[in-house]
Tab-separated table of C-alpha atoms and ligand atoms in Angstrom:
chain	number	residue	atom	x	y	z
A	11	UNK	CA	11.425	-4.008	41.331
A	12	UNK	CA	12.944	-4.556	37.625
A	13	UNK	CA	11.211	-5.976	34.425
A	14	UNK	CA	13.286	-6.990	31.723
A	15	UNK	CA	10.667	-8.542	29.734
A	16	UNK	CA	11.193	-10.722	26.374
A	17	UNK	CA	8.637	-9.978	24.107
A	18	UNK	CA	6.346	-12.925	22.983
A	19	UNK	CA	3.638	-12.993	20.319
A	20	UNK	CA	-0.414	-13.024	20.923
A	21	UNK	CA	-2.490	-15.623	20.484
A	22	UNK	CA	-5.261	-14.462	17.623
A	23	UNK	CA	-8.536	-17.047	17.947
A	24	UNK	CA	-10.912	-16.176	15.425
A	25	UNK	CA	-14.443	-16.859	16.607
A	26	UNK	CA	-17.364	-17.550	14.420
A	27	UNK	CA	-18.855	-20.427	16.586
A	28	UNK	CA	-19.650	-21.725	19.575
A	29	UNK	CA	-17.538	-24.784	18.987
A	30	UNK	CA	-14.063	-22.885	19.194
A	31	UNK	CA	-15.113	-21.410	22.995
A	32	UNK	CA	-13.660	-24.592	23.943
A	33	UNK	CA	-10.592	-24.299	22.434
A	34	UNK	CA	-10.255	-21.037	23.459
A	35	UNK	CA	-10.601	-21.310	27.381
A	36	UNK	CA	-7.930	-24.350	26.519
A	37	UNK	CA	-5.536	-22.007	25.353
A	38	UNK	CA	-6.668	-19.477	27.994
A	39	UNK	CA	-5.540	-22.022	31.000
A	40	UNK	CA	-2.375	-22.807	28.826
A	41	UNK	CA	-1.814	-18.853	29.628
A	42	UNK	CA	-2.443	-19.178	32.992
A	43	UNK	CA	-0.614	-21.866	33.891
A	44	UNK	CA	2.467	-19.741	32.475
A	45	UNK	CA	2.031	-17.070	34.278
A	46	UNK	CA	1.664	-18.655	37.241
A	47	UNK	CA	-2.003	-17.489	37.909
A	48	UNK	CA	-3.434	-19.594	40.870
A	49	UNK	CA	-6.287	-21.919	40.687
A	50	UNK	CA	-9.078	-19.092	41.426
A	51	UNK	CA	-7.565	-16.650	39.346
A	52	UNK	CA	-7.530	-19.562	36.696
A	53	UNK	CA	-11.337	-19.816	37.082
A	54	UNK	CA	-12.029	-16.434	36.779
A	55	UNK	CA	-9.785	-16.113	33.579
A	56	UNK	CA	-11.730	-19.493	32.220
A	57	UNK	CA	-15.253	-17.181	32.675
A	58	UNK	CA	-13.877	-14.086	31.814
A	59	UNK	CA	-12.891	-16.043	27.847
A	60	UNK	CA	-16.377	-17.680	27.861
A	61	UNK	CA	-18.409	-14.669	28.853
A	62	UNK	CA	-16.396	-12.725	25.947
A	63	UNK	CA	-16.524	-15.228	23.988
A	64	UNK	CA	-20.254	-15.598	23.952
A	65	UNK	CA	-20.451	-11.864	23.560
A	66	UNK	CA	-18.594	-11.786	20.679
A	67	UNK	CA	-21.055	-14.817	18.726
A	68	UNK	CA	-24.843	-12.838	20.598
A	69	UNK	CA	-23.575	-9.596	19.702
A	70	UNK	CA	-21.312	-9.078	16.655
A	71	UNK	CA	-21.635	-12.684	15.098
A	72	UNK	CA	-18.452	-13.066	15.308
A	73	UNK	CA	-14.685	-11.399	15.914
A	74	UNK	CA	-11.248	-12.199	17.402
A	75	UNK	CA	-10.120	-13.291	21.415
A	76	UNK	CA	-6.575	-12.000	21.848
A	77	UNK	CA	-4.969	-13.683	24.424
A	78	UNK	CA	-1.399	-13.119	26.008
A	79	UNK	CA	0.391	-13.075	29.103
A	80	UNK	CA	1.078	-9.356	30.293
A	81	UNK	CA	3.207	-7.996	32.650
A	82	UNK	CA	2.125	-6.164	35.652
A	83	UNK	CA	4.735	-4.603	38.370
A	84	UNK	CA	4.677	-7.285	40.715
A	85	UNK	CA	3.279	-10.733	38.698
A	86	UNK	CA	2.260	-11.618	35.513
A	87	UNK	CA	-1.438	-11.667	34.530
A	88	UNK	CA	-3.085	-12.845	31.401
A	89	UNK	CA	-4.997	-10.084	29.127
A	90	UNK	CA	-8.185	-11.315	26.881
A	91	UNK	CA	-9.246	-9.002	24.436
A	92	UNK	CA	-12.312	-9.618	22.620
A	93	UNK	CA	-12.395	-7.399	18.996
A	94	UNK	CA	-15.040	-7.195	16.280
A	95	UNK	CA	-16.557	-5.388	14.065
A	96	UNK	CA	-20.197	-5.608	14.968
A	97	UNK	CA	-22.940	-2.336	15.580
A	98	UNK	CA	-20.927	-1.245	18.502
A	99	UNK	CA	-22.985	-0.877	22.011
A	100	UNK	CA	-23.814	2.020	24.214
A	101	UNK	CA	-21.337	1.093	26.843
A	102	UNK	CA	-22.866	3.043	29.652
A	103	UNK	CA	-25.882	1.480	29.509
A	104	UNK	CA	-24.267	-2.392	29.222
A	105	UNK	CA	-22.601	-2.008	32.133
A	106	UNK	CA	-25.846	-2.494	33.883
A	107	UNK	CA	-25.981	-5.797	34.422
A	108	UNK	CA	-29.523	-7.710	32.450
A	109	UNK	CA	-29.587	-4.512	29.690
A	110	UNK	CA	-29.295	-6.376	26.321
A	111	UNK	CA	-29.211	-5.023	22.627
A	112	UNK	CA	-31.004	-8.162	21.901
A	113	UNK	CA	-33.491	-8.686	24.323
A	114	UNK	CA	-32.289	-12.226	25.203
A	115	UNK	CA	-30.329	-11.958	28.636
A	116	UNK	CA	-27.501	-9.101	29.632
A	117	UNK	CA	-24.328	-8.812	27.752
A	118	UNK	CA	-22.534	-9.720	30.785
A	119	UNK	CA	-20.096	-6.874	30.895
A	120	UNK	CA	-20.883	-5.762	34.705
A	121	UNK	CA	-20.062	-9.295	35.413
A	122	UNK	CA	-16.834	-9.289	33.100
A	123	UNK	CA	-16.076	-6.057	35.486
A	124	UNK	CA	-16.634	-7.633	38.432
A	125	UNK	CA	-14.319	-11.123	37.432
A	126	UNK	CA	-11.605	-8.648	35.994
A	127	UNK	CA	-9.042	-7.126	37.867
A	128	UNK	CA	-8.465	-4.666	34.810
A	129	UNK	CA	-11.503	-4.373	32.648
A	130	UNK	CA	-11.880	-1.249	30.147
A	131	UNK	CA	-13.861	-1.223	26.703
A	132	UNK	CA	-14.008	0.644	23.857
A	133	UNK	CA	-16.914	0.851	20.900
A	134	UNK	CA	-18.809	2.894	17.999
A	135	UNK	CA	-20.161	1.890	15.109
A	136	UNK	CA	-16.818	0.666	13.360
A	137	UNK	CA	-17.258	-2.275	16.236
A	138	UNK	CA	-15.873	-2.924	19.744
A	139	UNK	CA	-13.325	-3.605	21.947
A	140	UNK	CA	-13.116	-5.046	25.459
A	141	UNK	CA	-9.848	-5.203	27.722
A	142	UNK	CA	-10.030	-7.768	30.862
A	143	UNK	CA	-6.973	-8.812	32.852
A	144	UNK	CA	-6.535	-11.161	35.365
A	145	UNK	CA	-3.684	-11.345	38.248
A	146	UNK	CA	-3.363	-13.392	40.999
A	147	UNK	CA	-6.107	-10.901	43.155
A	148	UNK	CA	-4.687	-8.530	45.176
A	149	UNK	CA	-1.244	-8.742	43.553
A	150	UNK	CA	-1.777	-6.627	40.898
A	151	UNK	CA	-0.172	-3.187	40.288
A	152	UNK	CA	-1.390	-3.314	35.904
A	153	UNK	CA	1.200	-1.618	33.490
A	154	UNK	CA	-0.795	1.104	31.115
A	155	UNK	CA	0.841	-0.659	28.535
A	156	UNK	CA	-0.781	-2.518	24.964
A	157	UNK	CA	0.476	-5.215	22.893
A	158	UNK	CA	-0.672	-6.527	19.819
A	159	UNK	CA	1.882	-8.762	17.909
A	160	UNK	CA	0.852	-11.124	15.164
A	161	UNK	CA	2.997	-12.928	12.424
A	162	UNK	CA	1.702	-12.776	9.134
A	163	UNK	CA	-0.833	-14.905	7.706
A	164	UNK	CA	-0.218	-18.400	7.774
A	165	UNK	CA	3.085	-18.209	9.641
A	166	UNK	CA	3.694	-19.346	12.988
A	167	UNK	CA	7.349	-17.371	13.464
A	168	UNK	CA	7.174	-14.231	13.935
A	169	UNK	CA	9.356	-11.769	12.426
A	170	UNK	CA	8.703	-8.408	14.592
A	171	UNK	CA	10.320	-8.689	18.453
A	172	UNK	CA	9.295	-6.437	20.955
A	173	UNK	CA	11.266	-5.879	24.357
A	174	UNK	CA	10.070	-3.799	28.055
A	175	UNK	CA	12.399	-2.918	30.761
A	176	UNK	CA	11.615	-0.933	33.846
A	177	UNK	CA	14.445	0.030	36.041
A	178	UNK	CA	14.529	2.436	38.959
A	179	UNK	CA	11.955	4.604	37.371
A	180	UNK	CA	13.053	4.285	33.548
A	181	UNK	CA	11.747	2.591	30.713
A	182	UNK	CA	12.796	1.130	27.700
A	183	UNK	CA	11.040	-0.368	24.833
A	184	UNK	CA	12.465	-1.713	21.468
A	185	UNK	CA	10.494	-2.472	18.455
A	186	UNK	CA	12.283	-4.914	15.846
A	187	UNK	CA	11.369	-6.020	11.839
A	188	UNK	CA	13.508	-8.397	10.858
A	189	UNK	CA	13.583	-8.246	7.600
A	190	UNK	CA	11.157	-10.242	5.579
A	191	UNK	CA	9.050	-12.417	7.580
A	192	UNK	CA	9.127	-16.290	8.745
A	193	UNK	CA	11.692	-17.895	10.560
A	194	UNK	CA	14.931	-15.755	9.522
A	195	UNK	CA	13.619	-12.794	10.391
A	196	UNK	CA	12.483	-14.226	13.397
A	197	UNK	CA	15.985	-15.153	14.269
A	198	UNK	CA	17.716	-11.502	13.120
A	199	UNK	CA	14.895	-9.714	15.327
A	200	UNK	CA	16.152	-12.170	18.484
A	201	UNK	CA	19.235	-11.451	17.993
A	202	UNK	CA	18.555	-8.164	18.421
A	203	UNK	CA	16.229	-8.085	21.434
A	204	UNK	CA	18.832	-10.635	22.921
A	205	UNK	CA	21.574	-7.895	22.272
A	206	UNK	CA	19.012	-4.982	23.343
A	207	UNK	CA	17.895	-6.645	27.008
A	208	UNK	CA	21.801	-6.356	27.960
A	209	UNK	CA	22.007	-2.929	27.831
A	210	UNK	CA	18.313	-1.279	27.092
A	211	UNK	CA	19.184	2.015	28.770
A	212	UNK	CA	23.005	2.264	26.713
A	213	UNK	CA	23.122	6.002	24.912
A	214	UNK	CA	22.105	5.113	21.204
A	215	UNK	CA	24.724	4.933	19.194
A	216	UNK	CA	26.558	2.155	21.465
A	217	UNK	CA	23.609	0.338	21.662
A	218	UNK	CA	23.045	0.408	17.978
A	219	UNK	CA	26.070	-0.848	17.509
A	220	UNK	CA	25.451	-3.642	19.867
A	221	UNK	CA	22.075	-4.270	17.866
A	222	UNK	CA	24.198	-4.194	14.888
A	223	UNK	CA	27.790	-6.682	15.885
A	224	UNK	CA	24.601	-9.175	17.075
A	225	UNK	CA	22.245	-8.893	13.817
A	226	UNK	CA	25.380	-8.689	11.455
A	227	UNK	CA	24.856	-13.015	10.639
A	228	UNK	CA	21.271	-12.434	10.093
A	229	UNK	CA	19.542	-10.428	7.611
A	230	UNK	CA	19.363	-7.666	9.700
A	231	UNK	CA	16.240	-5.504	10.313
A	232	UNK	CA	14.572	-1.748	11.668
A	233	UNK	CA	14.943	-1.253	15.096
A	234	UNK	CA	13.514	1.968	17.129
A	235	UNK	CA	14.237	1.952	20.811
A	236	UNK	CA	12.723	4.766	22.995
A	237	UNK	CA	13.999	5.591	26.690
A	238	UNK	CA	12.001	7.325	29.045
A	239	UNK	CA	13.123	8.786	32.489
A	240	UNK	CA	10.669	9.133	34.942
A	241	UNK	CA	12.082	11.346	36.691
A	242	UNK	CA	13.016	14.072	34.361
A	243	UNK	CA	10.031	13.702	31.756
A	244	UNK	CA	12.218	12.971	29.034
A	245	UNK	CA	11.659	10.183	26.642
A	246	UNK	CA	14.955	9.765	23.979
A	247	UNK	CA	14.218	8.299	20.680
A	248	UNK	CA	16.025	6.633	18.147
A	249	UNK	CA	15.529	4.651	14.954
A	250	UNK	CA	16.818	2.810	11.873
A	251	UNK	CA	14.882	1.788	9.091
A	252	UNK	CA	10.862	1.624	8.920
A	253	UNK	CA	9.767	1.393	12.361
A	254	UNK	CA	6.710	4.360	13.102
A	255	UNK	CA	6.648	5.842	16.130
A	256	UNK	CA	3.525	8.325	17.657
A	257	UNK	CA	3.734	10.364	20.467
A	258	UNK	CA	0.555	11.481	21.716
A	259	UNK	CA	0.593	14.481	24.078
A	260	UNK	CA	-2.196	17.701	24.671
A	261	UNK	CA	-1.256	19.387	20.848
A	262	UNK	CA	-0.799	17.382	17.542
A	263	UNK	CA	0.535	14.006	17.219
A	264	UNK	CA	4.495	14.090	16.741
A	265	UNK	CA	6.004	11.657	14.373
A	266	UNK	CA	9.308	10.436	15.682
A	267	UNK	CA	11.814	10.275	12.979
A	268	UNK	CA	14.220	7.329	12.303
A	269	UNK	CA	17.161	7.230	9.544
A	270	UNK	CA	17.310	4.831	6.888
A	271	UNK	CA	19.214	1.900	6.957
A	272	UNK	CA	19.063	-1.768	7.910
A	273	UNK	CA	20.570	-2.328	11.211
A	274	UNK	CA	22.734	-5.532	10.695
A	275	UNK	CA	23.686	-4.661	7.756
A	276	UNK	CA	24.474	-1.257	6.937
A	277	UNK	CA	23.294	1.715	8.093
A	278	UNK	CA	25.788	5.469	8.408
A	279	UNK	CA	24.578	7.058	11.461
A	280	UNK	CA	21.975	6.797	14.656
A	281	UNK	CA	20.635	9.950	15.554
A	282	UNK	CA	18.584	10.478	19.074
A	283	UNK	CA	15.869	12.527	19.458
A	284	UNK	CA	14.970	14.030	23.273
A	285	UNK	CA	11.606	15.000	23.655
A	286	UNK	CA	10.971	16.904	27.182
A	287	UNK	CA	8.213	16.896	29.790
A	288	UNK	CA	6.684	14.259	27.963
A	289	UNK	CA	4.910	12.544	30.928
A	290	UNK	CA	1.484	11.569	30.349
A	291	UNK	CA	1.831	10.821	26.595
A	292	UNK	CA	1.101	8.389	25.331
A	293	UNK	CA	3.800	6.567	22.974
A	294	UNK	CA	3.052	4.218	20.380
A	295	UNK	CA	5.384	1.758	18.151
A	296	UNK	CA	4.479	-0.071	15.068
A	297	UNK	CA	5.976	-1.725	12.714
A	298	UNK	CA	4.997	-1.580	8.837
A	299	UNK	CA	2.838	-4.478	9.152
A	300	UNK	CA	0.514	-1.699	10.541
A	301	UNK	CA	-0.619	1.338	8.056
A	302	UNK	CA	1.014	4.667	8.829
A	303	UNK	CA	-2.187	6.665	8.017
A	304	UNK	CA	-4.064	6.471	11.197
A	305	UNK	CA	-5.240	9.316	13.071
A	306	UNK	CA	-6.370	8.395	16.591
A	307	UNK	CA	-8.524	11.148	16.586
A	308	UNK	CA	-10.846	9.590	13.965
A	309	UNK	CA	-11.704	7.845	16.871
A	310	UNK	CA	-13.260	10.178	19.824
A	311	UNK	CA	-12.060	9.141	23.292
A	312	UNK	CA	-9.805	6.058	22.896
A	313	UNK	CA	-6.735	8.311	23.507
A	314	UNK	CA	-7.927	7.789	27.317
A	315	UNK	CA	-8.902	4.694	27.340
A	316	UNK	CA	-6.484	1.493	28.120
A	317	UNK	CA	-3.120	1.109	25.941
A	318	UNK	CA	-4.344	-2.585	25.095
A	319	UNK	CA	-7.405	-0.952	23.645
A	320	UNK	CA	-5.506	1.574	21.418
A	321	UNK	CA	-3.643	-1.299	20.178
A	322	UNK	CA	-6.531	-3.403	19.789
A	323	UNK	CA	-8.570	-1.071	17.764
A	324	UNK	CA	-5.653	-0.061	15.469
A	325	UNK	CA	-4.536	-3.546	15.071
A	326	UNK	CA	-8.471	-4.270	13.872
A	327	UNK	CA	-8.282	-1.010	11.516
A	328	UNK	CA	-5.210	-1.034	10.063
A	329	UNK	CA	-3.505	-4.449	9.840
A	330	UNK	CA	-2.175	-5.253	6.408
A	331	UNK	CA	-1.735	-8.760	7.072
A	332	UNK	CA	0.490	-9.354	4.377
A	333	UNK	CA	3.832	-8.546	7.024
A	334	UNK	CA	4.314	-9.445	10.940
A	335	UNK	CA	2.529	-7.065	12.478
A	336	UNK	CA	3.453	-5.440	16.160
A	337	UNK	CA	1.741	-2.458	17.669
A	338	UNK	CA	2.902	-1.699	20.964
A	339	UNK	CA	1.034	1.400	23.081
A	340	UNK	CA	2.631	2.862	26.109
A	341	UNK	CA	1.465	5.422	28.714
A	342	UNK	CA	4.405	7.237	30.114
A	343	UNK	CA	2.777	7.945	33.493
A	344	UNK	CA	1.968	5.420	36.510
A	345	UNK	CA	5.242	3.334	35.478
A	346	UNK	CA	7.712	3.867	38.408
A	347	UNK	CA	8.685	0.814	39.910
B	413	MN	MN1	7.653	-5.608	8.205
């Protein structure tokens, strides 16, 4: 099968009480409804928000549901990711169901496991994060792929685009800024992920110059697009303007380089970059609403867990929140279609 998947936005619900569990297993059925999750996969998504939800208040005090729709290889699920900064947990020991940190009753996460079809969670004593997705059952075939996108504070557009294609075994991602934030940029970085989903898996320089004839009546932005071929192990790279790029393989983290420039308005030259036998890295995109000084090894064993956990936690740590922020995490392994 194909994906050629427009980017959208997550939902951020800031939890400090138990009045806004409500509003969040609203918003949660909103998402299923949309992606077309049937009536008991709807109910288990509605527990899985409340049980996380609940979590976040008994445990932490308080923290952040992420909620968006995510694509697997046959159907879309919905992905709930519950984020704080609390004492962390030893997650071992939580997964047996009635063990509490608080000696009240369990923290629920065996039966988050068992109403998940992808459940995965990550903590230490920065705070914690918990992945659960939910497909229609048996339908599921999950992407190791994490999204966090968030405009910046107080804004509702969203400057930063993201797009995903899979195609007989390749992949594509693109990562836009359009420049400044609010509803311009917005429009420049559609523009450009409505140019991109045309031709995703174009050599570079064409497609930059697609990117660039559809951004030139907008303000223009940084684009990075990255193409990976299953079937040789090579990922491509190439980027204009401030868009960072990790990849994540067995020796030191490689930065991938872009040139400067503003595509849409002027930039000299696109260079690629090929990096071989690259499968099982891990790639990750961000744009500058995320700090560049990260080092995921601060942070002992999240290189294995799920993408949307690696995003999660970064997007907790590292935010600025004064920019659109997107960080986009990508396992190149377990993505042929
Ligand atoms: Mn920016």
């Amino acid at each position: 099968m194909e994906l050629n998947l427009r980017g959208t936005p997550s939902e951020v619900l800031p939890i400090d009480e138990a009045s806004q569990l409500g509003h969040a297993r609203r918003v949660a059925q909103r998402r299923a409804e949309g992606a077309g999750l049937d009536e008991t996969a709807a109910g288990r998504l509605a527990l899985v928000v409340m049980e996380l939800g609940t979590n976040l208040l008994k445990h932490a005090g308080s923290g952040l549901l992420y909620l968006r729709a995510v694509p697997g290889l046959d159907c879309q699920g919905v992905e709930v990711l519950a984020v704080d900064r609390g004492p962390g947990f030893e997650l071992g020991r939580c997964l047996v169901d009635g063990y509490s940190t608080r000696g009240t009753q369990g923290t629920g996460l065996g039966a988050l496991q068992r109403l998940a079809d992808v459940f995965d969670a990550y903590a230490d004593a920065r705070g914690a994060a918990i992945l659960a997705r939910v497909y229609p059952r048996g339908a599921a075939r999950d992407l190791p792929l994490g999204i966090v996108q968030q405009p910046i504070d107080g804004e509702t557009a969203c400057g930063d685009a993201w797009h995903l294609v899979l195609q007989r075994g390749r992949l594509g991602v693109l990562v836009i800024d359009g420049l400044g934030h609010g509803s311009e940029a917005e429009r420049a970085a559609q523009a450009g992920a409505a140019a991109y989903a045309g031709a995703p898996f174009d050599s570079p320089a064409p497609l930059f110059g697609e990117l660039n004839r559809a951004m030139t009546a907008t303000r223009g932005g940084a684009v990075a697009v990255a193409q990976y071929d299953a079937a040789t192990g090579c990922l491509t790279f190439a980027g204009i303007g401030n868009i960072g790029a990790t990849l994540l393989g067995p020796g030191k983290p490689r930065g991938l380089a872009s040139l400067p420039g503003i595509v849409g308005n002027q930039f000299r030259k696109v260079q690629s970059f090929a990096y071989e036998d690259v499968a099982g890295q891990l790639l990750i995109l961000f744009s500058d609403g995320l700090q560049s000084r990260w080092n995921l090894d601060d942070y002992p064993g999240l290189r294995h867990r799920h993408p949307a956990l690696i995003a999660a936690v970064l997007h907790r740590d590292f935010r600025r929140g004064r920019d659109d922020v997107t960080v986009l995490a990508i396992a190149l392994e377990g993505i042929r279609d």
